[in-house]
Amino acid sequence: MAIDYHRLRSAAFAPLRHAYGPDDCILYALGVGAGLSEDPAIGDEVEYLYEERLKALPSMAAVIAYPGFWMRDAVHGIDWRRVVNGEMRMTLFRQLAVSGDVIGHSRVARVTDKGPRGGALVVTERSIVDAATGQPVARVDQVNLCRGDGGYSAGDAAQSDEALPPIPRAPERSPDDILVLPVSRNQAAIYRLTGDRNPLHIDPQSAKLAGLDAPILHGASMAGLAARAVMRTPPSAHAWVGGIDIRFTGMAYPGRAVAVELWRSPEATSFRCVEADSHRELAFGVAAWQSAGSMEA
């Protein structure tokens, strides 16, 4: 069963109400590896793990009001076993609070045919608003690479949307800093509890059927790991991350440490994630800083 462009673009998502609290923030932080490092430059990260002075990581927007692995439903015509996260683009309109009651409105915003060898790109846009006031909290654009579904349009341009503009790479100079972050063997298993139940991240048989050596780490968990690195060196005491764009370029595996290279400026921090031992690139992106004064969610 091939992708039906028009049916996929009109896929219906019911508004999803999500009340979350400190336990959810702590579970998310554990799922992105917080508290594992012994490097003094990273610290104990107790601010993400202890309810008495808890902070929510900005990348947690990825799991708030998340509609789940909806591509697994056969009605969409997607070869879900070969789907991987290609990009995430998160915009925060205010700092995330450690508890909230929100509503997520999701839709399929773009479907791009990259050809039989390139696969198809499916962009899910999620707008998150405060349930009481309707005020915007965050927007998340998730780009899934459907590796087995390219060529569905048979060259018909009316059935393929223009892809999103590319995420910029880091400056062509040496990084300002490099932080090596441990990744536990059970990090993907923990991250699944935030709502992403794609079996590629836990089941060896599913991973093998998808052409992978072993279950892989969630791309969104990698985004949280990068956010932790970025947060260690804000440009000012009151700056906060108002957006994170990340493109995933390689498969990351649980148990293999990640080195995060950082290029800093007052407005944004560019980053690149590589496997610490092999230096194989895993992801790159940019985090935009906002000045103090924006209202919290």
Short mmCIF file of N, CA, C and O in Angstrom, two decimals, residues 24-89:
data_model
loop_
_atom_site.label_atom_id
_atom_site.label_comp_id
_atom_site.label_asym_id
_atom_site.label_seq_id
_atom_site.Cartn_x
_atom_site.Cartn_y
_atom_site.Cartn_z
N ASP A 24 6.71 14.20 35.28
CA ASP A 24 6.89 14.10 33.84
C ASP A 24 8.19 14.79 33.41
O ASP A 24 8.90 14.30 32.53
N CYS A 25 8.49 15.94 34.03
CA CYS A 25 9.73 16.64 33.71
C CYS A 25 10.95 15.80 34.09
O CYS A 25 11.94 15.75 33.34
N ILE A 26 10.88 15.15 35.24
CA ILE A 26 12.00 14.32 35.69
C ILE A 26 12.16 13.10 34.80
O ILE A 26 13.28 12.74 34.41
N LEU A 27 11.05 12.45 34.45
CA LEU A 27 11.12 11.29 33.55
C LEU A 27 11.72 11.68 32.22
O LEU A 27 12.58 10.97 31.67
N TYR A 28 11.30 12.83 31.68
CA TYR A 28 11.86 13.30 30.41
C TYR A 28 13.37 13.53 30.54
O TYR A 28 14.16 13.11 29.68
N ALA A 29 13.79 14.19 31.63
CA ALA A 29 15.22 14.46 31.82
C ALA A 29 16.02 13.17 31.88
O ALA A 29 17.12 13.07 31.32
N LEU A 30 15.49 12.16 32.56
CA LEU A 30 16.18 10.86 32.60
C LEU A 30 16.24 10.24 31.21
O LEU A 30 17.24 9.61 30.85
N GLY A 31 15.19 10.43 30.42
CA GLY A 31 15.16 9.87 29.07
C GLY A 31 16.11 10.54 28.09
O GLY A 31 16.37 9.99 27.01
N VAL A 32 16.62 11.71 28.45
CA VAL A 32 17.63 12.37 27.60
C VAL A 32 19.00 12.36 28.27
O VAL A 32 19.91 13.08 27.86
N GLY A 33 19.14 11.54 29.32
CA GLY A 33 20.46 11.28 29.91
C GLY A 33 20.90 12.18 31.03
O GLY A 33 22.08 12.12 31.44
N ALA A 34 20.02 13.01 31.57
CA ALA A 34 20.44 13.92 32.63
C ALA A 34 20.90 13.15 33.86
O ALA A 34 20.34 12.13 34.23
N GLY A 35 21.97 13.66 34.49
CA GLY A 35 22.47 13.09 35.73
C GLY A 35 23.50 11.99 35.58
O GLY A 35 23.98 11.46 36.58
N LEU A 36 23.88 11.66 34.34
CA LEU A 36 24.83 10.56 34.14
C LEU A 36 26.28 11.01 34.14
O LEU A 36 27.17 10.24 34.46
N SER A 37 26.52 12.26 33.77
CA SER A 37 27.90 12.72 33.57
C SER A 37 28.62 12.97 34.90
O SER A 37 28.02 13.43 35.87
N GLU A 38 29.90 12.68 34.90
CA GLU A 38 30.77 13.01 36.04
C GLU A 38 31.68 14.19 35.73
O GLU A 38 32.56 14.53 36.52
N ASP A 39 31.45 14.84 34.58
CA ASP A 39 32.26 15.98 34.16
C ASP A 39 31.82 17.22 34.93
O ASP A 39 30.64 17.61 34.89
N PRO A 40 32.73 17.89 35.66
CA PRO A 40 32.36 19.11 36.40
C PRO A 40 31.78 20.19 35.51
O PRO A 40 30.99 21.02 35.98
N ALA A 41 32.16 20.21 34.22
CA ALA A 41 31.63 21.22 33.31
C ALA A 41 30.14 21.04 33.08
O ALA A 41 29.44 21.99 32.72
N ILE A 42 29.65 19.84 33.27
CA ILE A 42 28.23 19.56 33.08
C ILE A 42 27.49 19.60 34.41
O ILE A 42 26.35 20.05 34.49
N GLY A 43 28.14 19.20 35.47
CA GLY A 43 27.53 19.24 36.79
C GLY A 43 26.59 18.07 37.04
O GLY A 43 26.44 17.18 36.20
N ASP A 44 25.95 18.11 38.20
CA ASP A 44 25.07 16.99 38.56
C ASP A 44 23.69 17.10 37.93
O ASP A 44 22.90 16.16 37.98
N GLU A 45 23.36 18.26 37.35
CA GLU A 45 22.08 18.50 36.67
C GLU A 45 20.89 18.25 37.59
O GLU A 45 19.80 17.87 37.16
N VAL A 46 21.10 18.49 38.87
CA VAL A 46 20.03 18.26 39.84
C VAL A 46 18.82 19.14 39.55
O VAL A 46 17.68 18.80 39.91
N GLU A 47 19.03 20.26 38.84
CA GLU A 47 17.91 21.16 38.54
C GLU A 47 16.88 20.51 37.62
O GLU A 47 15.75 21.00 37.51
N TYR A 48 17.25 19.44 36.94
CA TYR A 48 16.30 18.73 36.08
C TYR A 48 15.73 17.48 36.75
O TYR A 48 14.85 16.82 36.18
N LEU A 49 16.23 17.15 37.94
CA LEU A 49 15.90 15.86 38.55
C LEU A 49 15.30 15.97 39.95
O LEU A 49 14.78 14.97 40.47
N TYR A 50 15.35 17.14 40.56
CA TYR A 50 14.91 17.29 41.95
C TYR A 50 13.74 18.26 42.00
O TYR A 50 13.84 19.42 41.61
N GLU A 51 12.61 17.77 42.49
CA GLU A 51 11.36 18.53 42.43
C GLU A 51 11.39 19.83 43.22
O GLU A 51 10.61 20.75 42.93
N GLU A 52 12.28 19.96 44.20
CA GLU A 52 12.27 21.16 45.03
C GLU A 52 12.80 22.40 44.30
O GLU A 52 12.47 23.52 44.66
N ARG A 53 13.65 22.21 43.30
CA ARG A 53 14.12 23.36 42.50
C ARG A 53 14.21 22.97 41.03
O ARG A 53 15.21 23.20 40.35
N LEU A 54 13.12 22.43 40.56
CA LEU A 54 13.07 21.82 39.24
C LEU A 54 12.94 22.84 38.11
O LEU A 54 12.26 23.86 38.25
N LYS A 55 13.61 22.56 37.00
CA LYS A 55 13.46 23.30 35.76
C LYS A 55 13.09 22.32 34.66
O LYS A 55 13.54 21.17 34.65
N ALA A 56 12.27 22.78 33.72
CA ALA A 56 11.92 21.96 32.56
C ALA A 56 12.89 22.26 31.42
O ALA A 56 13.15 23.42 31.10
N LEU A 57 13.45 21.21 30.84
CA LEU A 57 14.30 21.40 29.67
C LEU A 57 13.44 21.92 28.50
O LEU A 57 12.33 21.43 28.28
N PRO A 58 13.94 22.90 27.73
CA PRO A 58 13.12 23.45 26.64
C PRO A 58 12.75 22.41 25.59
O PRO A 58 11.67 22.47 24.98
N SER A 59 13.61 21.43 25.39
CA SER A 59 13.34 20.39 24.39
C SER A 59 12.21 19.46 24.80
O SER A 59 11.74 18.64 23.99
N MET A 60 11.72 19.58 26.04
CA MET A 60 10.58 18.78 26.46
C MET A 60 9.32 19.11 25.66
O MET A 60 8.35 18.35 25.67
N ALA A 61 9.33 20.22 24.95
CA ALA A 61 8.21 20.53 24.05
C ALA A 61 7.96 19.39 23.08
O ALA A 61 6.83 19.20 22.60
N ALA A 62 9.00 18.60 22.79
CA ALA A 62 8.86 17.49 21.85
C ALA A 62 7.85 16.45 22.31
O ALA A 62 7.25 15.75 21.48
N VAL A 63 7.63 16.31 23.62
CA VAL A 63 6.77 15.25 24.12
C VAL A 63 5.46 15.76 24.71
O VAL A 63 4.60 14.97 25.09
N ILE A 64 5.28 17.06 24.77
CA ILE A 64 4.05 17.62 25.33
C ILE A 64 2.94 17.55 24.28
O ILE A 64 3.11 18.00 23.15
N ALA A 65 1.82 16.95 24.66
CA ALA A 65 0.67 16.77 23.77
C ALA A 65 1.07 16.06 22.48
O ALA A 65 0.53 16.34 21.41
N TYR A 66 2.00 15.13 22.60
CA TYR A 66 2.49 14.37 21.45
C TYR A 66 1.44 13.34 21.02
O TYR A 66 0.94 12.58 21.86
N PRO A 67 1.09 13.27 19.74
CA PRO A 67 0.01 12.37 19.30
C PRO A 67 0.40 10.91 19.21
O PRO A 67 -0.43 10.07 18.85
N GLY A 68 1.64 10.57 19.53
CA GLY A 68 2.06 9.17 19.47
C GLY A 68 2.52 8.76 18.07
O GLY A 68 2.55 9.56 17.14
N PHE A 69 2.86 7.49 17.95
CA PHE A 69 3.39 6.99 16.67
C PHE A 69 2.23 6.66 15.74
O PHE A 69 1.94 5.50 15.46
N TRP A 70 1.56 7.72 15.27
CA TRP A 70 0.34 7.55 14.48
C TRP A 70 0.60 6.92 13.11
O TRP A 70 -0.31 6.36 12.49
N MET A 71 1.84 6.98 12.63
CA MET A 71 2.15 6.43 11.31
C MET A 71 2.03 4.91 11.26
O MET A 71 2.03 4.33 10.18
N ARG A 72 1.91 4.29 12.41
CA ARG A 72 1.79 2.83 12.45
C ARG A 72 0.42 2.36 11.95
O ARG A 72 0.26 1.19 11.58
N ASP A 73 -0.56 3.25 11.91
CA ASP A 73 -1.90 2.90 11.43
C ASP A 73 -1.84 2.65 9.91
O ASP A 73 -1.43 3.52 9.14
N ALA A 74 -2.27 1.48 9.48
CA ALA A 74 -2.18 1.09 8.08
C ALA A 74 -2.95 2.02 7.14
O ALA A 74 -2.65 2.09 5.94
N VAL A 75 -3.92 2.76 7.67
CA VAL A 75 -4.73 3.63 6.82
C VAL A 75 -3.89 4.70 6.14
O VAL A 75 -4.27 5.22 5.08
N HIS A 76 -2.73 5.03 6.69
CA HIS A 76 -1.90 6.09 6.12
C HIS A 76 -1.01 5.60 4.97
O HIS A 76 -0.39 6.41 4.29
N GLY A 77 -0.90 4.30 4.79
CA GLY A 77 -0.13 3.76 3.67
C GLY A 77 1.37 3.91 3.81
O GLY A 77 2.10 3.84 2.83
N ILE A 78 1.85 4.10 5.04
CA ILE A 78 3.27 4.32 5.29
C ILE A 78 3.93 3.02 5.76
O ILE A 78 3.37 2.29 6.58
N ASP A 79 5.11 2.74 5.23
CA ASP A 79 5.89 1.59 5.70
C ASP A 79 6.52 1.99 7.02
O ASP A 79 7.67 2.42 7.09
N TRP A 80 5.75 1.85 8.11
CA TRP A 80 6.15 2.42 9.40
C TRP A 80 7.42 1.79 9.96
O TRP A 80 8.13 2.42 10.74
N ARG A 81 7.73 0.55 9.53
CA ARG A 81 8.93 -0.11 10.05
C ARG A 81 10.21 0.59 9.61
O ARG A 81 11.27 0.38 10.21
N ARG A 82 10.12 1.41 8.57
CA ARG A 82 11.32 2.07 8.06
C ARG A 82 11.31 3.58 8.30
O ARG A 82 12.10 4.31 7.72
N VAL A 83 10.42 4.03 9.17
CA VAL A 83 10.33 5.46 9.47
C VAL A 83 11.36 5.84 10.54
O VAL A 83 11.49 5.17 11.56
N VAL A 84 12.09 6.93 10.29
CA VAL A 84 13.00 7.49 11.29
C VAL A 84 12.77 9.00 11.38
O VAL A 84 12.25 9.62 10.45
N ASN A 85 13.14 9.56 12.50
CA ASN A 85 13.01 11.00 12.72
C ASN A 85 14.12 11.72 11.95
O ASN A 85 15.30 11.49 12.19
N GLY A 86 13.73 12.59 11.03
CA GLY A 86 14.72 13.30 10.22
C GLY A 86 15.12 14.65 10.80
O GLY A 86 16.29 15.01 10.78
N GLU A 87 14.14 15.38 11.32
CA GLU A 87 14.40 16.70 11.89
C GLU A 87 13.34 17.00 12.94
O GLU A 87 12.24 16.46 12.91
N MET A 88 13.70 17.91 13.85
CA MET A 88 12.74 18.50 14.76
C MET A 88 13.00 20.01 14.82
O MET A 88 14.16 20.42 14.90
N ARG A 89 11.94 20.77 14.76
CA ARG A 89 12.04 22.22 14.85
C ARG A 89 11.05 22.69 15.91
O ARG A 89 9.83 22.59 15.72
#
